[in-house]
PDB file of C-alpha atoms in Angstrom:
ATOM      1  CA  MET A 131     -26.694 -31.033 -15.080  1.00 38.00           C
ATOM      2  CA  ALA A 132     -25.387 -28.351 -13.320  1.00 41.00           C
ATOM      3  CA  GLN A 133     -22.842 -26.205 -14.915  1.00 40.00           C
ATOM      4  CA  VAL A 134     -19.707 -26.083 -13.059  1.00 40.00           C
ATOM      5  CA  LYS A 135     -18.440 -22.341 -13.122  1.00 48.00           C
ATOM      6  CA  THR A 136     -14.640 -22.241 -13.155  1.00 48.00           C
ATOM      7  CA  LYS A 137     -12.560 -19.885 -11.676  1.00 60.00           C
ATOM      8  CA  ARG A 138     -12.042 -16.260 -14.650  1.00 70.00           C
ATOM      9  CA  ASN A 139      -8.151 -15.686 -15.390  1.00 87.00           C
ATOM     10  CA  ILE A 140      -8.568 -12.101 -13.054  1.00 91.00           C
ATOM     11  CA  PRO A 141      -4.811 -10.433 -14.147  1.00 93.00           C
ATOM     12  CA  ASN A 142      -2.769  -8.765 -11.447  1.00 96.00           C
ATOM     13  CA  ILE A 143      -4.013  -5.045 -10.682  1.00 97.00           C
ATOM     14  CA  LYS A 144      -0.682  -2.448 -11.411  1.00 97.00           C
ATOM     15  CA  ILE A 145      -0.271   1.269 -10.146  1.00 97.00           C
ATOM     16  CA  GLU A 146       2.227   3.624 -10.676  1.00 97.00           C
ATOM     17  CA  ASP A 147       1.969   6.663  -8.031  1.00 96.00           C
ATOM     18  CA  ALA A 148      -0.653   5.454  -6.164  1.00 97.00           C
ATOM     19  CA  LYS A 149      -2.019   7.029  -3.522  1.00 95.00           C
ATOM     20  CA  ILE A 150      -2.015   4.822  -0.955  1.00 96.00           C
ATOM     21  CA  ILE A 151      -4.519   5.718   2.233  1.00 95.00           C
ATOM     22  CA  PHE A 152      -5.536   4.263   5.685  1.00 94.00           C
ATOM     23  CA  LYS A 153      -1.623   1.921   6.110  1.00 96.00           C
ATOM     24  CA  ASN A 154      -1.597  -0.910   8.805  1.00 96.00           C
ATOM     25  CA  PHE A 155       1.467  -2.308   7.742  1.00 96.00           C
ATOM     26  CA  GLN A 156       2.311  -2.825  11.719  1.00 94.00           C
ATOM     27  CA  GLY A 157      -1.407  -5.101  11.455  1.00 89.00           C
ATOM     28  CA  LYS A 158      -2.550  -2.714  14.467  1.00 89.00           C
ATOM     29  CA  GLN A 159      -6.184  -3.509  15.476  1.00 83.00           C
ATOM     30  CA  ASP A 160      -8.194  -0.685  15.926  1.00 81.00           C
ATOM     31  CA  LYS A 161     -11.562  -0.440  14.752  1.00 78.00           C
ATOM     32  CA  TYR A 162     -11.476  -0.640  11.300  1.00 75.00           C
ATOM     33  CA  ASN A 163      -9.110  -4.048  11.899  1.00 76.00           C
ATOM     34  CA  ARG A 164      -8.029  -6.559  13.830  1.00 80.00           C
ATOM     35  CA  GLU A 165      -4.650  -7.230  15.745  1.00 82.00           C
ATOM     36  CA  GLY A 166      -1.904  -9.325  13.160  1.00 78.00           C
ATOM     37  CA  SER A 167      -4.039  -7.943   9.976  1.00 89.00           C
ATOM     38  CA  ARG A 168      -1.724  -5.882   7.912  1.00 95.00           C
ATOM     39  CA  ASP A 169      -3.461  -3.757   5.224  1.00 96.00           C
ATOM     40  CA  PHE A 170      -3.508  -0.633   3.257  1.00 97.00           C
ATOM     41  CA  SER A 171      -5.826   1.192   0.647  1.00 97.00           C
ATOM     42  CA  VAL A 172      -5.277   2.511  -2.766  1.00 97.00           C
ATOM     43  CA  ILE A 173      -7.208   5.109  -4.197  1.00 95.00           C
ATOM     44  CA  ILE A 174      -8.369   3.922  -8.252  1.00 95.00           C
ATOM     45  CA  PHE A 175      -8.919   7.850  -9.297  1.00 91.00           C
ATOM     46  CA  ASP A 176     -10.208   6.348 -13.042  1.00 92.00           C
ATOM     47  CA  PRO A 177     -13.348   5.831 -12.311  1.00 92.00           C
ATOM     48  CA  GLU A 178     -13.713   3.541 -15.434  1.00 94.00           C
ATOM     49  CA  MET A 179     -10.845   0.751 -14.054  1.00 95.00           C
ATOM     50  CA  ALA A 180     -12.830   1.410 -10.903  1.00 95.00           C
ATOM     51  CA  GLU A 181     -16.087  -0.306 -12.631  1.00 95.00           C
ATOM     52  CA  ASP A 182     -14.054  -2.881 -14.619  1.00 95.00           C
ATOM     53  CA  LEU A 183     -12.584  -4.348 -10.971  1.00 96.00           C
ATOM     54  CA  LYS A 184     -16.058  -3.899  -9.447  1.00 95.00           C
ATOM     55  CA  ALA A 185     -17.430  -6.490 -12.547  1.00 94.00           C
ATOM     56  CA  ASP A 186     -14.534  -8.976 -11.620  1.00 94.00           C
ATOM     57  CA  GLY A 187     -15.409  -8.738  -8.318  1.00 94.00           C
ATOM     58  CA  TRP A 188     -12.819  -6.826  -6.508  1.00 96.00           C
ATOM     59  CA  ASN A 189     -13.905  -5.231  -3.176  1.00 95.00           C
ATOM     60  CA  ILE A 190     -14.161  -1.492  -4.543  1.00 96.00           C
ATOM     61  CA  LYS A 191     -15.664   0.768  -2.427  1.00 95.00           C
ATOM     62  CA  PRO A 192     -16.354   4.736  -2.919  1.00 94.00           C
ATOM     63  CA  TYR A 193     -14.494   6.979  -1.546  1.00 92.00           C
ATOM     64  CA  GLU A 194     -14.729  10.543  -0.739  1.00 87.00           C
ATOM     65  CA  PRO A 195     -11.357  12.591   0.244  1.00 78.00           C
ATOM     66  CA  LYS A 196     -11.065  14.201   3.236  1.00 76.00           C
ATOM     67  CA  ARG A 197      -7.582  15.692   2.051  1.00 65.00           C
ATOM     68  CA  ASP A 198      -7.163  18.325  -0.496  1.00 66.00           C
ATOM     69  CA  GLU A 199      -4.773  17.035  -2.201  1.00 61.00           C
ATOM     70  CA  PHE A 200      -6.704  13.931  -3.676  1.00 62.00           C
ATOM     71  CA  ARG A 201      -9.869  15.468  -4.304  1.00 65.00           C
ATOM     72  CA  THR A 202     -10.970  15.302  -8.054  1.00 68.00           C
ATOM     73  CA  GLU A 203     -13.635  15.953  -9.897  1.00 70.00           C
ATOM     74  CA  GLU A 204     -14.757  12.002 -10.897  1.00 75.00           C
ATOM     75  CA  PRO A 205     -16.312  10.020  -7.864  1.00 78.00           C
ATOM     76  CA  GLN A 206     -13.303   8.273  -6.481  1.00 90.00           C
ATOM     77  CA  HIS A 207     -13.051   4.907  -5.077  1.00 95.00           C
ATOM     78  CA  ILE A 208     -10.267   2.606  -2.784  1.00 96.00           C
ATOM     79  CA  LEU A 209      -9.532  -0.832  -2.513  1.00 97.00           C
ATOM     80  CA  ARG A 210      -8.101  -2.599   0.369  1.00 97.00           C
ATOM     81  CA  VAL A 211      -5.010  -4.463  -0.361  1.00 98.00           C
ATOM     82  CA  SER A 212      -3.867  -7.239   2.342  1.00 97.00           C
ATOM     83  CA  VAL A 213       0.020  -7.457   3.260  1.00 97.00           C
ATOM     84  CA  ARG A 214       0.422 -11.135   4.346  1.00 96.00           C
ATOM     85  CA  PHE A 215       3.976 -12.823   4.962  1.00 95.00           C
ATOM     86  CA  ASP A 216       2.726 -16.323   4.966  1.00 92.00           C
ATOM     87  CA  VAL A 217       2.275 -17.612   1.983  1.00 84.00           C
ATOM     88  CA  ALA A 218       3.533 -15.427  -1.397  1.00 87.00           C
ATOM     89  CA  PRO A 219       5.718 -12.610   0.581  1.00 95.00           C
ATOM     90  CA  PRO A 220       5.930  -9.754  -1.588  1.00 98.00           C
ATOM     91  CA  LYS A 221       8.605  -7.715  -2.353  1.00 98.00           C
ATOM     92  CA  ILE A 222       8.539  -4.305  -0.465  1.00 98.00           C
ATOM     93  CA  VAL A 223      11.654  -2.243  -1.832  1.00 98.00           C
ATOM     94  CA  LEU A 224      12.178   1.090   0.530  1.00 97.00           C
ATOM     95  CA  MET A 225      13.790   4.521  -1.067  1.00 96.00           C
ATOM     96  CA  SER A 226      14.926   8.001   0.216  1.00 93.00           C
ATOM     97  CA  GLU A 227      13.563  10.614  -2.328  1.00 91.00           C
ATOM     98  CA  GLY A 228      17.227  11.691  -1.572  1.00 86.00           C
ATOM     99  CA  ASP A 229      18.923   8.749  -2.500  1.00 87.00           C
ATOM    100  CA  ILE A 230      16.341   6.852  -4.319  1.00 84.00           C
ATOM    101  CA  HIS A 231      19.063   4.173  -5.653  1.00 90.00           C
ATOM    102  CA  ASN A 232      19.811   2.998  -2.116  1.00 91.00           C
ATOM    103  CA  ARG A 233      17.190   0.415  -2.032  1.00 96.00           C
ATOM    104  CA  ILE A 234      15.931  -1.394   1.120  1.00 96.00           C
ATOM    105  CA  ARG A 235      14.123  -4.642   0.860  1.00 97.00           C
ATOM    106  CA  LEU A 236      11.341  -4.444   3.798  1.00 97.00           C
ATOM    107  CA  ASN A 237      10.542  -7.705   5.336  1.00 96.00           C
ATOM    108  CA  GLU A 238       7.934  -9.024   8.034  1.00 95.00           C
ATOM    109  CA  SER A 239       9.776  -7.760  10.843  1.00 95.00           C
ATOM    110  CA  SER A 240      10.621  -4.014   9.081  1.00 96.00           C
ATOM    111  CA  VAL A 241       7.684  -3.497   7.078  1.00 97.00           C
ATOM    112  CA  ASP A 242       5.806  -1.968   9.962  1.00 95.00           C
ATOM    113  CA  GLN A 243       7.834   1.510   9.606  1.00 95.00           C
ATOM    114  CA  LEU A 244       6.087   2.375   6.304  1.00 97.00           C
ATOM    115  CA  ASP A 245       3.402   3.414   8.615  1.00 95.00           C
ATOM    116  CA  GLU A 246       5.233   6.330   9.820  1.00 94.00           C
ATOM    117  CA  LEU A 247       6.253   7.334   6.633  1.00 94.00           C
ATOM    118  CA  ARG A 248       5.720  10.198   4.005  1.00 94.00           C
ATOM    119  CA  PHE A 249       4.979   8.342   0.955  1.00 95.00           C
ATOM    120  CA  VAL A 250       6.252  10.696  -2.159  1.00 96.00           C
ATOM    121  CA  ARG A 251       5.584   7.885  -4.505  1.00 97.00           C
ATOM    122  CA  ALA A 252       3.944   4.584  -5.076  1.00 98.00           C
ATOM    123  CA  ASP A 253       4.143   1.830  -7.209  1.00 98.00           C
ATOM    124  CA  VAL A 254       2.244  -1.454  -6.809  1.00 98.00           C
ATOM    125  CA  ALA A 255       1.339  -4.440  -7.913  1.00 98.00           C
ATOM    126  CA  ILE A 256      -1.722  -6.830  -6.287  1.00 98.00           C
ATOM    127  CA  SER A 257      -2.537 -10.224  -7.184  1.00 97.00           C
ATOM    128  CA  PRO A 258      -5.997 -11.391  -7.138  1.00 96.00           C
ATOM    129  CA  TYR A 259      -7.035 -13.906  -4.509  1.00 94.00           C
ATOM    130  CA  GLN A 260     -10.856 -15.657  -6.071  1.00 93.00           C
ATOM    131  CA  TRP A 261     -12.623 -16.629  -3.017  1.00 91.00           C
ATOM    132  CA  LYS A 262     -16.135 -18.335  -3.387  1.00 90.00           C
ATOM    133  CA  ALA A 263     -17.801 -18.835   0.844  1.00 90.00           C
ATOM    134  CA  GLY A 264     -22.122 -20.134   0.771  1.00 88.00           C
ATOM    135  CA  GLY A 265     -23.467 -18.381  -1.898  1.00 87.00           C
ATOM    136  CA  ASP A 266     -20.647 -15.043  -1.935  1.00 88.00           C
ATOM    137  CA  SER A 267     -17.731 -14.679  -3.731  1.00 89.00           C
ATOM    138  CA  GLY A 268     -15.551 -11.817  -4.986  1.00 92.00           C
ATOM    139  CA  VAL A 269     -11.441 -11.299  -5.489  1.00 95.00           C
ATOM    140  CA  LYS A 270      -9.506 -10.243  -2.428  1.00 96.00           C
ATOM    141  CA  ALA A 271      -6.654  -7.642  -2.995  1.00 97.00           C
ATOM    142  CA  TYR A 272      -2.999  -9.046  -2.069  1.00 97.00           C
ATOM    143  CA  LEU A 273      -0.061  -7.182  -1.879  1.00 98.00           C
ATOM    144  CA  LYS A 274       2.330  -8.685  -4.313  1.00 98.00           C
ATOM    145  CA  THR A 275       5.108  -5.467  -5.411  1.00 98.00           C
ATOM    146  CA  LEU A 276       6.117  -2.299  -3.637  1.00 98.00           C
ATOM    147  CA  TYR A 277       8.403   0.123  -4.392  1.00 98.00           C
ATOM    148  CA  VAL A 278       7.991   3.384  -2.267  1.00 97.00           C
ATOM    149  CA  ILE A 279       9.868   6.661  -2.512  1.00 97.00           C
ATOM    150  CA  VAL A 280       9.527   8.616   1.193  1.00 95.00           C
ATOM    151  CA  GLU A 281       9.938  12.125   1.995  1.00 91.00           C
ATOM    152  CA  GLU A 282      13.373  12.472   3.393  1.00 82.00           C
ATOM    153  CA  PRO A 283      13.486  13.526   7.143  1.00 71.00           C
ATOM    154  CA  GLU A 284      14.387  17.184   8.271  1.00 71.00           C
ATOM    155  CA  THR A 285      17.723  17.590  10.136  1.00 67.00           C
ATOM    156  CA  ASP A 286      18.017  18.820  13.314  1.00 73.00           C
ATOM    157  CA  GLU A 287      20.010  20.928  15.200  1.00 75.00           C
ATOM    158  CA  PHE A 288      22.688  17.983  15.948  1.00 78.00           C
ATOM    159  CA  GLU A 289      22.664  15.558  12.787  1.00 72.00           C
ATOM    160  CA  HIS A 290      25.402  17.930  11.580  1.00 70.00           C
ATOM    161  CA  LEU A 291      27.647  16.670  14.570  1.00 73.00           C
ATOM    162  CA  TYR A 292      27.432  12.949  13.295  1.00 73.00           C
ATOM    163  CA  ASP A 293      27.711  13.285   9.765  1.00 67.00           C
ATOM    164  CA  GLU A 294      31.390  12.430  10.486  1.00 64.00           C
ATOM    165  CA  GLU A 295      32.979  10.125  12.721  1.00 62.00           C
ATOM    166  CA  PHE A 296      32.503  11.529  16.114  1.00 55.00           C
ATOM    167  CA  PRO A 297      35.141  12.525  17.869  1.00 55.00           C
ATOM    168  CA  GLU A 298      37.021  11.054  20.444  1.00 58.00           C
ATOM    169  CA  ASN A 299      38.179  12.507  23.599  1.00 51.00           C
TER     170      ASN A 299
END
C-alpha cells in the first residue's frame, strides 16, 4: 500500500524590522512580473533561518545586494511574497515616521502608493500555502500582515501657506 503524504504544519513567518525590496504593490507588469501580480521580496539576513525555510519548501533565493546598506558578511537570501486581496485580504497599515499614532489601513485600491514611499521600518507576517503540481511541491508566501512606517516627505516652499486654513480673498 502506498503512503499518502499529508501537509505539514508550517507556521507563519514573522519578521520585525524587515528589509523589503523589489516592491510591486501596484501589480505592474515588468520583466519579472505579470500584469496584476502584486508582490515584494523580503531579505532574509539569517543564514540558518534561510536554510530552515528552504527545508520546509519555501522558495528562498540567494541574494547579492547592490546597495551598501544591505550588505553583510553572511550570505543573504530573499523570499518573494505575493499580495492578494481576493481570498484572504492582508492587513496593511501605513504610518508616517512623524506621526506613528495616525494609522492608515490600506486596501486593494490604495496599496499601490507603497511602491513610491521609502520604508523606515516594516514588520511583516507571511502565510504559507503548500502546493503540489505534477511531481513538484513547495510553499508559496502570501502577505498576511504588514505594518510600515514611511519616511516623512520633504516640505516644499509653499507648504507653510497651507498649514492653516487658506485665507479667502
